[in-house]
Structures are given as C-alpha cells and as structure tokens.
PDB file of C-alpha atoms and ligand atoms in Angstrom:
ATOM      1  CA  UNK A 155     -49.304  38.566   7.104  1.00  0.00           C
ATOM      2  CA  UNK A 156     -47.335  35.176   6.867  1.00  0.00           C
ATOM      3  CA  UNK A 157     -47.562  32.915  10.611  1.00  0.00           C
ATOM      4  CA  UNK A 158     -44.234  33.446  12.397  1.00  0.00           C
ATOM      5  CA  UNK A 159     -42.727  31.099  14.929  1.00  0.00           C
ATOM      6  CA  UNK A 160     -42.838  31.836  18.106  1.00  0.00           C
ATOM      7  CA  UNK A 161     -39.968  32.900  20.429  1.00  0.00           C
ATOM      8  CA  UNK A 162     -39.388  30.162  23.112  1.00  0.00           C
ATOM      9  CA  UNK A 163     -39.970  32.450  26.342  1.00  0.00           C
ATOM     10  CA  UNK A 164     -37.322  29.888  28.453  1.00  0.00           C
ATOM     11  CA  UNK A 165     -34.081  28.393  27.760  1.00  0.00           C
ATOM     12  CA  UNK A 166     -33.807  25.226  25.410  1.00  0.00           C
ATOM     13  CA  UNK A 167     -32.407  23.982  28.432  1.00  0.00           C
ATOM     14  CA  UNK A 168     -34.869  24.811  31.192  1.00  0.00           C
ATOM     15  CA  UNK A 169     -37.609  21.891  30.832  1.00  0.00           C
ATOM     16  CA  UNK A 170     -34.086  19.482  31.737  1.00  0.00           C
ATOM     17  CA  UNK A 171     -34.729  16.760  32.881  1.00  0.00           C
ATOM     18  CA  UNK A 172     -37.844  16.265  31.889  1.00  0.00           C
ATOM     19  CA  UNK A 173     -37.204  17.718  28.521  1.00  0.00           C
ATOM     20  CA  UNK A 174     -33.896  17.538  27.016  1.00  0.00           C
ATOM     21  CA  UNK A 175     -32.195  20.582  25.167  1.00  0.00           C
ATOM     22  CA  UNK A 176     -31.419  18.597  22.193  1.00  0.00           C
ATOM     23  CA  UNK A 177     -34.995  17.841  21.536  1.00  0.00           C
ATOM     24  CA  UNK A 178     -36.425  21.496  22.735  1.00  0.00           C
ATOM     25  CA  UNK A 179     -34.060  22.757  20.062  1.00  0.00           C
ATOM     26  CA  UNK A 180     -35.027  20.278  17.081  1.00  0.00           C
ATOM     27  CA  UNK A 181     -38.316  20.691  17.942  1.00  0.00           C
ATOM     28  CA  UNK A 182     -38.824  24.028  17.830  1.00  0.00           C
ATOM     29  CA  UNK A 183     -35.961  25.357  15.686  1.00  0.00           C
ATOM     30  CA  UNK A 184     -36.884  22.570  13.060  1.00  0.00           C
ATOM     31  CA  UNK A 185     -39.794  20.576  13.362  1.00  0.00           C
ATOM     32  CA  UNK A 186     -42.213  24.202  14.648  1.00  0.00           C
ATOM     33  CA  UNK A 187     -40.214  25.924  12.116  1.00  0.00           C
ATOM     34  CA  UNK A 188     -40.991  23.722   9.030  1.00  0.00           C
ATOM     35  CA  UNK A 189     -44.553  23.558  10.297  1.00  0.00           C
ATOM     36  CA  UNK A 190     -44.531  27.421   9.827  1.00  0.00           C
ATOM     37  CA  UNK A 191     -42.734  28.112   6.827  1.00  0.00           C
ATOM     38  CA  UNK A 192     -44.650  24.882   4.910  1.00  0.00           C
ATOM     39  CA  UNK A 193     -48.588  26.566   6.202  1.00  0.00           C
ATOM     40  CA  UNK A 194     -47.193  30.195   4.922  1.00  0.00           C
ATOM     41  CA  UNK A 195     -46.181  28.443   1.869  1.00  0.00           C
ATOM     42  CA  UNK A 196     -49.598  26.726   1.551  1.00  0.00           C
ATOM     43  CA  UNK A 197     -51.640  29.711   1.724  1.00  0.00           C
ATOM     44  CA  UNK A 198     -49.526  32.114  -0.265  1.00  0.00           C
ATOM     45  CA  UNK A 199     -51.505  33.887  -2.870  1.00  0.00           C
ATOM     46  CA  UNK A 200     -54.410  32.067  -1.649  1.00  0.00           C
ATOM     47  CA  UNK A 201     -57.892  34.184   0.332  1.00  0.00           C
ATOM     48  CA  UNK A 202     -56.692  32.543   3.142  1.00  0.00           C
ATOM     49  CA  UNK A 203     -53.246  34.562   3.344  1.00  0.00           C
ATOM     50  CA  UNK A 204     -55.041  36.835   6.026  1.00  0.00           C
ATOM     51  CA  UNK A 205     -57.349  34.683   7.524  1.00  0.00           C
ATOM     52  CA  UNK A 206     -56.723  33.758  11.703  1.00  0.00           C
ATOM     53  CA  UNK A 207     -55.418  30.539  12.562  1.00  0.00           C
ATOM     54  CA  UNK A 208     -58.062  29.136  14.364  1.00  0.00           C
ATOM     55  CA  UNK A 209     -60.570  30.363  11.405  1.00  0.00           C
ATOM     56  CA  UNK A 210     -58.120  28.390   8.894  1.00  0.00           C
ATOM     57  CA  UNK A 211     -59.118  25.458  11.544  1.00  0.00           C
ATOM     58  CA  UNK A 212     -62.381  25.371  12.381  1.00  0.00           C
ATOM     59  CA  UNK A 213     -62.953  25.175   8.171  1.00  0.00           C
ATOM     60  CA  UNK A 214     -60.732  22.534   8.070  1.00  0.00           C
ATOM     61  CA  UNK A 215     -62.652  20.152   5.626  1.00  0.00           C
ATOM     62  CA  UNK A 216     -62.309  23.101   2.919  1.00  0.00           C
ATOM     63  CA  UNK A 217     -58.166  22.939   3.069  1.00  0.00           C
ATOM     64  CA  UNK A 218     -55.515  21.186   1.258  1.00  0.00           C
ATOM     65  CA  UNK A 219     -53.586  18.401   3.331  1.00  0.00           C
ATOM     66  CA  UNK A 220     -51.132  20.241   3.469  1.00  0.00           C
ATOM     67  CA  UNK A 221     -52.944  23.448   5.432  1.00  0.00           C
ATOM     68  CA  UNK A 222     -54.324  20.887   6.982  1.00  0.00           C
ATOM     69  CA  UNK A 223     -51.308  19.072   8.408  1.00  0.00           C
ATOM     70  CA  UNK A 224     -49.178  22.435   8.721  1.00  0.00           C
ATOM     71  CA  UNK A 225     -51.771  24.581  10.295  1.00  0.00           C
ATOM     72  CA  UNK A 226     -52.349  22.246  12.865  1.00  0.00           C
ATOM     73  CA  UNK A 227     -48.976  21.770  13.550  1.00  0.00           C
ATOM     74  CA  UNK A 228     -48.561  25.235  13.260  1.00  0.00           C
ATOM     75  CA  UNK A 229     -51.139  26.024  16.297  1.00  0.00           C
ATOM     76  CA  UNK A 230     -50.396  22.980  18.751  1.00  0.00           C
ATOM     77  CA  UNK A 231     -47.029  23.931  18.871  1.00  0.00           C
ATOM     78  CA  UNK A 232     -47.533  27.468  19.854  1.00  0.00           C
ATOM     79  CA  UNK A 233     -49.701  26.120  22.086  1.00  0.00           C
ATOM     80  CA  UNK A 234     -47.273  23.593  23.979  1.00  0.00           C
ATOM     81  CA  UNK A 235     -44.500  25.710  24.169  1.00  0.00           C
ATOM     82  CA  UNK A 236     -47.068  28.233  25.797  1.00  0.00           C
ATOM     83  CA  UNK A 237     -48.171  25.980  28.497  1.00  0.00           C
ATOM     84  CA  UNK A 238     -44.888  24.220  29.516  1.00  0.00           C
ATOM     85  CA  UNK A 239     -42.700  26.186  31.975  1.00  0.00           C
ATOM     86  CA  UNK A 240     -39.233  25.476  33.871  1.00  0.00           C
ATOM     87  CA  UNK A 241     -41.328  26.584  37.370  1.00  0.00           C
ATOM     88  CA  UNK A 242     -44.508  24.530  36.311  1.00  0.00           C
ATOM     89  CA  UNK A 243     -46.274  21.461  37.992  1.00  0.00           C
ATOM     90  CA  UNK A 244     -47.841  20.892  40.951  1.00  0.00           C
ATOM     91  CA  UNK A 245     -51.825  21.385  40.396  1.00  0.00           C
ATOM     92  CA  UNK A 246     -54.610  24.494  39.530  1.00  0.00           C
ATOM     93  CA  UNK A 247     -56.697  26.223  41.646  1.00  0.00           C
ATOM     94  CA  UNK A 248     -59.309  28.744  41.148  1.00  0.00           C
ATOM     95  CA  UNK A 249     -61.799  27.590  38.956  1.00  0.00           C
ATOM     96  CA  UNK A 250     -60.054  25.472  36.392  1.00  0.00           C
ATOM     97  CA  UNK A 251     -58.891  23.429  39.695  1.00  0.00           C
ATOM     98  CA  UNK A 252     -62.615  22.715  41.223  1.00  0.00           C
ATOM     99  CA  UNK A 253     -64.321  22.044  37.858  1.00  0.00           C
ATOM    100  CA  UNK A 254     -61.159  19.069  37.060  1.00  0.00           C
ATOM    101  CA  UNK A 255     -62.466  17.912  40.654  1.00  0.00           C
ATOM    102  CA  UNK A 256     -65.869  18.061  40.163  1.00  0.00           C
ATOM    103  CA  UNK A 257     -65.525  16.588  36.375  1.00  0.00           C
ATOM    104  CA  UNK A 258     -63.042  13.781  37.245  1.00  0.00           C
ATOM    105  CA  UNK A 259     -63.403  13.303  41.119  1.00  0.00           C
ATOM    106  CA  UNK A 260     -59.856  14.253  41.917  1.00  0.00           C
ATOM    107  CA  UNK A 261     -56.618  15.665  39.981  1.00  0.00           C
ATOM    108  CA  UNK A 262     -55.023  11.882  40.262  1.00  0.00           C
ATOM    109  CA  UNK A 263     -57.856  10.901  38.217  1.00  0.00           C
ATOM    110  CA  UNK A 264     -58.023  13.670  35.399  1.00  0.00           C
ATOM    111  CA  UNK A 265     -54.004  12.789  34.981  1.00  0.00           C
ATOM    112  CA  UNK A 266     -55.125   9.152  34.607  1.00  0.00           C
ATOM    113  CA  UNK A 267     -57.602   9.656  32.175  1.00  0.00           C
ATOM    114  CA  UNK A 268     -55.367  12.177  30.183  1.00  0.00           C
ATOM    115  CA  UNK A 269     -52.322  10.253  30.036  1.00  0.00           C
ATOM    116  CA  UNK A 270     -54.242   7.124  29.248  1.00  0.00           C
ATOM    117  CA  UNK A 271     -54.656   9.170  26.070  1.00  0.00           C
ATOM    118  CA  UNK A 272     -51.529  10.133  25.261  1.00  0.00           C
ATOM    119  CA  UNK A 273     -50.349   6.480  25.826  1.00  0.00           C
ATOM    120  CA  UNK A 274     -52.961   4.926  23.524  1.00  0.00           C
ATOM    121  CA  UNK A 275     -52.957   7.681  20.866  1.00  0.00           C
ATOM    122  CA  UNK A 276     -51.367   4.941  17.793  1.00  0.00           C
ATOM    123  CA  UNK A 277     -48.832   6.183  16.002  1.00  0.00           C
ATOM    124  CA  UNK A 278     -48.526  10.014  16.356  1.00  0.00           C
ATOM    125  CA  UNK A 279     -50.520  12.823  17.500  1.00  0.00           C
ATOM    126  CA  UNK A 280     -52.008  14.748  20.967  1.00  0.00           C
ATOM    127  CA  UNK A 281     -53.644  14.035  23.461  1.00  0.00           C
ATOM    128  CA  UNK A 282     -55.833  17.263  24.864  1.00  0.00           C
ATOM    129  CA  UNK A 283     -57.609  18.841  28.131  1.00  0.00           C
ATOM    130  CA  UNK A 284     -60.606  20.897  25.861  1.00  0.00           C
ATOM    131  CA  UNK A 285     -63.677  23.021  27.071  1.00  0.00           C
ATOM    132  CA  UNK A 286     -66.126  21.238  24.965  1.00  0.00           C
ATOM    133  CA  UNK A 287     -69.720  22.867  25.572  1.00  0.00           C
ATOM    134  CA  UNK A 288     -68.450  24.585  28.544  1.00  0.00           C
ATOM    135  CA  UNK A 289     -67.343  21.142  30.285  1.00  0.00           C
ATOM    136  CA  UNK A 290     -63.929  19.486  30.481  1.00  0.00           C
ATOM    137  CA  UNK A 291     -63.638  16.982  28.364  1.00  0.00           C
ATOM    138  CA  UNK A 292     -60.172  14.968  27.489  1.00  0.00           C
ATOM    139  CA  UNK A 293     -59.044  13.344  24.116  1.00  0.00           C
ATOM    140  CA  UNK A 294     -56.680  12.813  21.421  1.00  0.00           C
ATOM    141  CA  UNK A 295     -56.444  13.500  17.601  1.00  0.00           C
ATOM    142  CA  UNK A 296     -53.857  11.840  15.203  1.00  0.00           C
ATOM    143  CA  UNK A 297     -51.457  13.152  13.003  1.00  0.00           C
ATOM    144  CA  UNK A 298     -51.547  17.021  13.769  1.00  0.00           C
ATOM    145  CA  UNK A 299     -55.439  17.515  14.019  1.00  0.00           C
ATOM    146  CA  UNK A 300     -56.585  19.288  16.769  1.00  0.00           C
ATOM    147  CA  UNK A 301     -59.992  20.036  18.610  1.00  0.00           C
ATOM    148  CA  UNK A 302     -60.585  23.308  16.729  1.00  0.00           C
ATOM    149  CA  UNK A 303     -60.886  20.996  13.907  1.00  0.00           C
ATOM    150  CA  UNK A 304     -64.236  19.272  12.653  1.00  0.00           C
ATOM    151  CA  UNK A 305     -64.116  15.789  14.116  1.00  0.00           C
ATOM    152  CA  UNK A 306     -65.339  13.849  16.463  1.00  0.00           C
ATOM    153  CA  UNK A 307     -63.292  15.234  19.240  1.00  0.00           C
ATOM    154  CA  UNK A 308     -64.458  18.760  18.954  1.00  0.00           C
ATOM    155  CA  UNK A 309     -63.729  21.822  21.685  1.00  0.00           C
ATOM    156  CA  UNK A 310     -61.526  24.719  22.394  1.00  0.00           C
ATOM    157  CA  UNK A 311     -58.480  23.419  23.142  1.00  0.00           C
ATOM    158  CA  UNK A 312     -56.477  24.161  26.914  1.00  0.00           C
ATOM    159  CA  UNK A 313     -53.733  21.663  27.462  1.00  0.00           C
ATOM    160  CA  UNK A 314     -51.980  19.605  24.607  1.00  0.00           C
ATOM    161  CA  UNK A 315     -49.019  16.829  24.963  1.00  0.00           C
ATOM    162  CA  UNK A 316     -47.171  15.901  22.016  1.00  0.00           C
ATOM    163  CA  UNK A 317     -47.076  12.479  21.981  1.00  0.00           C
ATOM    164  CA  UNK A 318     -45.845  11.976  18.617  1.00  0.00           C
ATOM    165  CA  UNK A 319     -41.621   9.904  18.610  1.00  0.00           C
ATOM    166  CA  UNK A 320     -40.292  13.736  17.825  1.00  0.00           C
ATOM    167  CA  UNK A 321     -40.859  15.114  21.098  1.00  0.00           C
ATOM    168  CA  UNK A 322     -39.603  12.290  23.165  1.00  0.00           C
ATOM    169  CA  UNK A 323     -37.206  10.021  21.145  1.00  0.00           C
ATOM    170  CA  UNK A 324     -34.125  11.388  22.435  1.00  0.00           C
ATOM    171  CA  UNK A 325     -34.334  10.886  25.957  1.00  0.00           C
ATOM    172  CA  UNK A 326     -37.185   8.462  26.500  1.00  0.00           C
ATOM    173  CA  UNK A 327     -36.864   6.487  23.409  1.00  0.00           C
ATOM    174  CA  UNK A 328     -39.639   4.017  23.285  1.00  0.00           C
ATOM    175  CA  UNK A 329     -41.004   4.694  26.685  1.00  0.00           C
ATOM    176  CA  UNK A 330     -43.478   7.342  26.157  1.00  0.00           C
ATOM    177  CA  UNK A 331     -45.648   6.453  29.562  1.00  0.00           C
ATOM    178  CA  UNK A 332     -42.514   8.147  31.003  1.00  0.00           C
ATOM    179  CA  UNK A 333     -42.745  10.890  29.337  1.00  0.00           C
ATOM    180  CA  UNK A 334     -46.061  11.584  30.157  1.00  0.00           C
ATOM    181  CA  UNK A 335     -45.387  11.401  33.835  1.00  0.00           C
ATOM    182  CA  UNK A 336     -42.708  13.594  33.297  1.00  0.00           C
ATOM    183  CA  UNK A 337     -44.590  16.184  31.606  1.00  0.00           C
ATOM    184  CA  UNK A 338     -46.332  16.985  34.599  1.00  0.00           C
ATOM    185  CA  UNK A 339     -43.668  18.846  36.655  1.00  0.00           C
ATOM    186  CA  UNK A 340     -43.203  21.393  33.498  1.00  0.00           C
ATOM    187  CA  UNK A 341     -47.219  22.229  33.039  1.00  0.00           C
ATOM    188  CA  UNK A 342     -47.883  25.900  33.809  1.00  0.00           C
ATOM    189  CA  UNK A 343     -51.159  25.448  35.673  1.00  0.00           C
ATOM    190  CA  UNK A 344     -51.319  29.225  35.551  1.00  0.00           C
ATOM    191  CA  UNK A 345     -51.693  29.949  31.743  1.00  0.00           C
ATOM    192  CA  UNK A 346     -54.149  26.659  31.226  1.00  0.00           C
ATOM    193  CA  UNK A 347     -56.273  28.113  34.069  1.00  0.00           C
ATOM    194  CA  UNK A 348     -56.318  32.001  32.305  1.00  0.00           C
ATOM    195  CA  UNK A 349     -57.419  29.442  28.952  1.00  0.00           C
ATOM    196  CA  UNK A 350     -59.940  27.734  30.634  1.00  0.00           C
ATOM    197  CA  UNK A 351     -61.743  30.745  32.189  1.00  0.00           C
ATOM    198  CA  UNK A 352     -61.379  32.763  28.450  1.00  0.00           C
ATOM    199  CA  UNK A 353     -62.877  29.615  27.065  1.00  0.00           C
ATOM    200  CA  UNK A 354     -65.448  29.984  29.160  1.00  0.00           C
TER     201      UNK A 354
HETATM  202 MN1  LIG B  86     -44.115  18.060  17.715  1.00  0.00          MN
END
C-alpha cells in the first residue's frame, strides 16, 4: 500500500504567529507531499512496496538516495505535524517531565541544549529529543536523516524541529534562533509524553 500524506488535524492557520499559514500550507501541501509521492515512486515494484516505514529506516544503508532522502522526509514530517498543536507549550509532566529534569537538571536547560542544536545544525536538517537506550538524549541529523536511521545519532525518535530554510523562510527569514524560541509555544507536550512512555 503506497505512504499517504497525512491530514493536518488543525488549521493552516492555527500555529499563527509562530507559524505562518503560507508556510504550513507549502510545507505540507508541497514540500510533505512531494516527499510522499517521490518515496511511493521509489519503492514501486520494488520488495519494499509493503514494508513499514520505520523498517524502510532502520535498513537505511541498503536504500537508494532517493528512499533514503524521501523516506525520511516522509516520516519526520508526519512526525512534526503530529507534535505541534495551536493549544501546545508550556512544559510535560508525568514521566517524560521528571526524566528531562533528572537528565538535563531543569526544562530551561533541555530547551538550551536542544535549540543549541537546531541553531548549529549547517545547512539543513533536524534537530531531535530521542529515547536512545532508554535515556533522553538530544541531537541533530542533516539533510532528512533521522534517528531511526544507522548513524551516529541513533534512537527512537520523540520530538523533531525542522530547521531546514523551508519551514521558516517566510516569516523569520534568516533568523532561525527565533524560530526555535517560537516553536516552543506550539509543542504538544501531551503526544511527546504518550511517545516517550511507548518508547519506553
Ligand atoms: Mn520540512
């Protein structure tokens, strides 16, 4: 069965104004979109036409550049869409809150860390909050790479920012630190918790 793109489950609108329309609607309606209908066209015909997602990923080394690129851009799309939200921000509790305490020493200081690697990420790519051997860990891949991926940043993947020109461009332009602090008030603490404790 061919990879579909997701339905946005809020308003291009809603993430204003820390994300503007105009971007929530290229991004998704073209940039997701391509990254779909170019990974269905990659596997097509292929053994991997029914394979999972995250099984494409995790053999990653075996795929063209082209799965490679697509399928990850595929999954850390569905991803971000899934874990921004018009009533997000503030912080987690439960046990995703007390293990970013007791890994990092205080919320202030996981954001730190995390958007220290959006903002250094060169170029384009993610930066990520992963369960890596059942402990937080925080990094970034380039390009559209991801965590599920064989590399050196290697985990199940909870949070992701796009930090690549695409998802920012229009509004922020070259100031992507702003962006990052913007992201914040549209996190939905709720579904990264329910992915932490399932990645438990
Ligand atoms: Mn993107």
């Amino acid at each position: 069965m061919a990879f579909e793109l997701p339905e946005l489950t809020y308003a291009h609108d809603a993430l204003e104004p820390h994300i503007d329309a105009k971007t929530m609607e290229i991004h998704h309606g073209k940039h997701h979109n391509a990254y779909t209908t170019n990974l269905n066209n990659a596997i097509a015909g292929t053994e991997h036409e029914n394979v999972s997602i995250e099984d494409i990923l995790s053999n990653i080394s075996s795929h063209s550049p082209a799965v490679r690129n697509n399928g990850g851009g595929y999954y850390n799309h569905c991803l971000f869409w899934e874990i921004l939200s018009p009533d997000g921000g503030g912080e987690p509790s439960g046990n995703l809150g007390e293990s970013i305490i007791s890994t990092f020493g205080s919320f202030e200081e996981f954001k730190n860390q995390f958007a220290t690697a959006a903002a250094t990420r060169f170029g384009s790519g993610w930066a990520w909050l992963c369960v890596c051997e059942g402990k937080l860990c925080i990094c970034s891949t380039p390009n559209q790479d991801n965590p599920l991926m064989d590399g050196e940043c290697r985990g199940t993947p909870i949070l992701g920012l796009d930090v690549w020109e695409h998802a920012y461009y229009l509004n922020y332009q070259n100031r992507r630190p702003d962006y990052i602090a913007a992201f914040w008030n549209v996190v939905n603490w709720d579904v990264v918790a329910a992915k932490y404790d399932a990645a438990q």
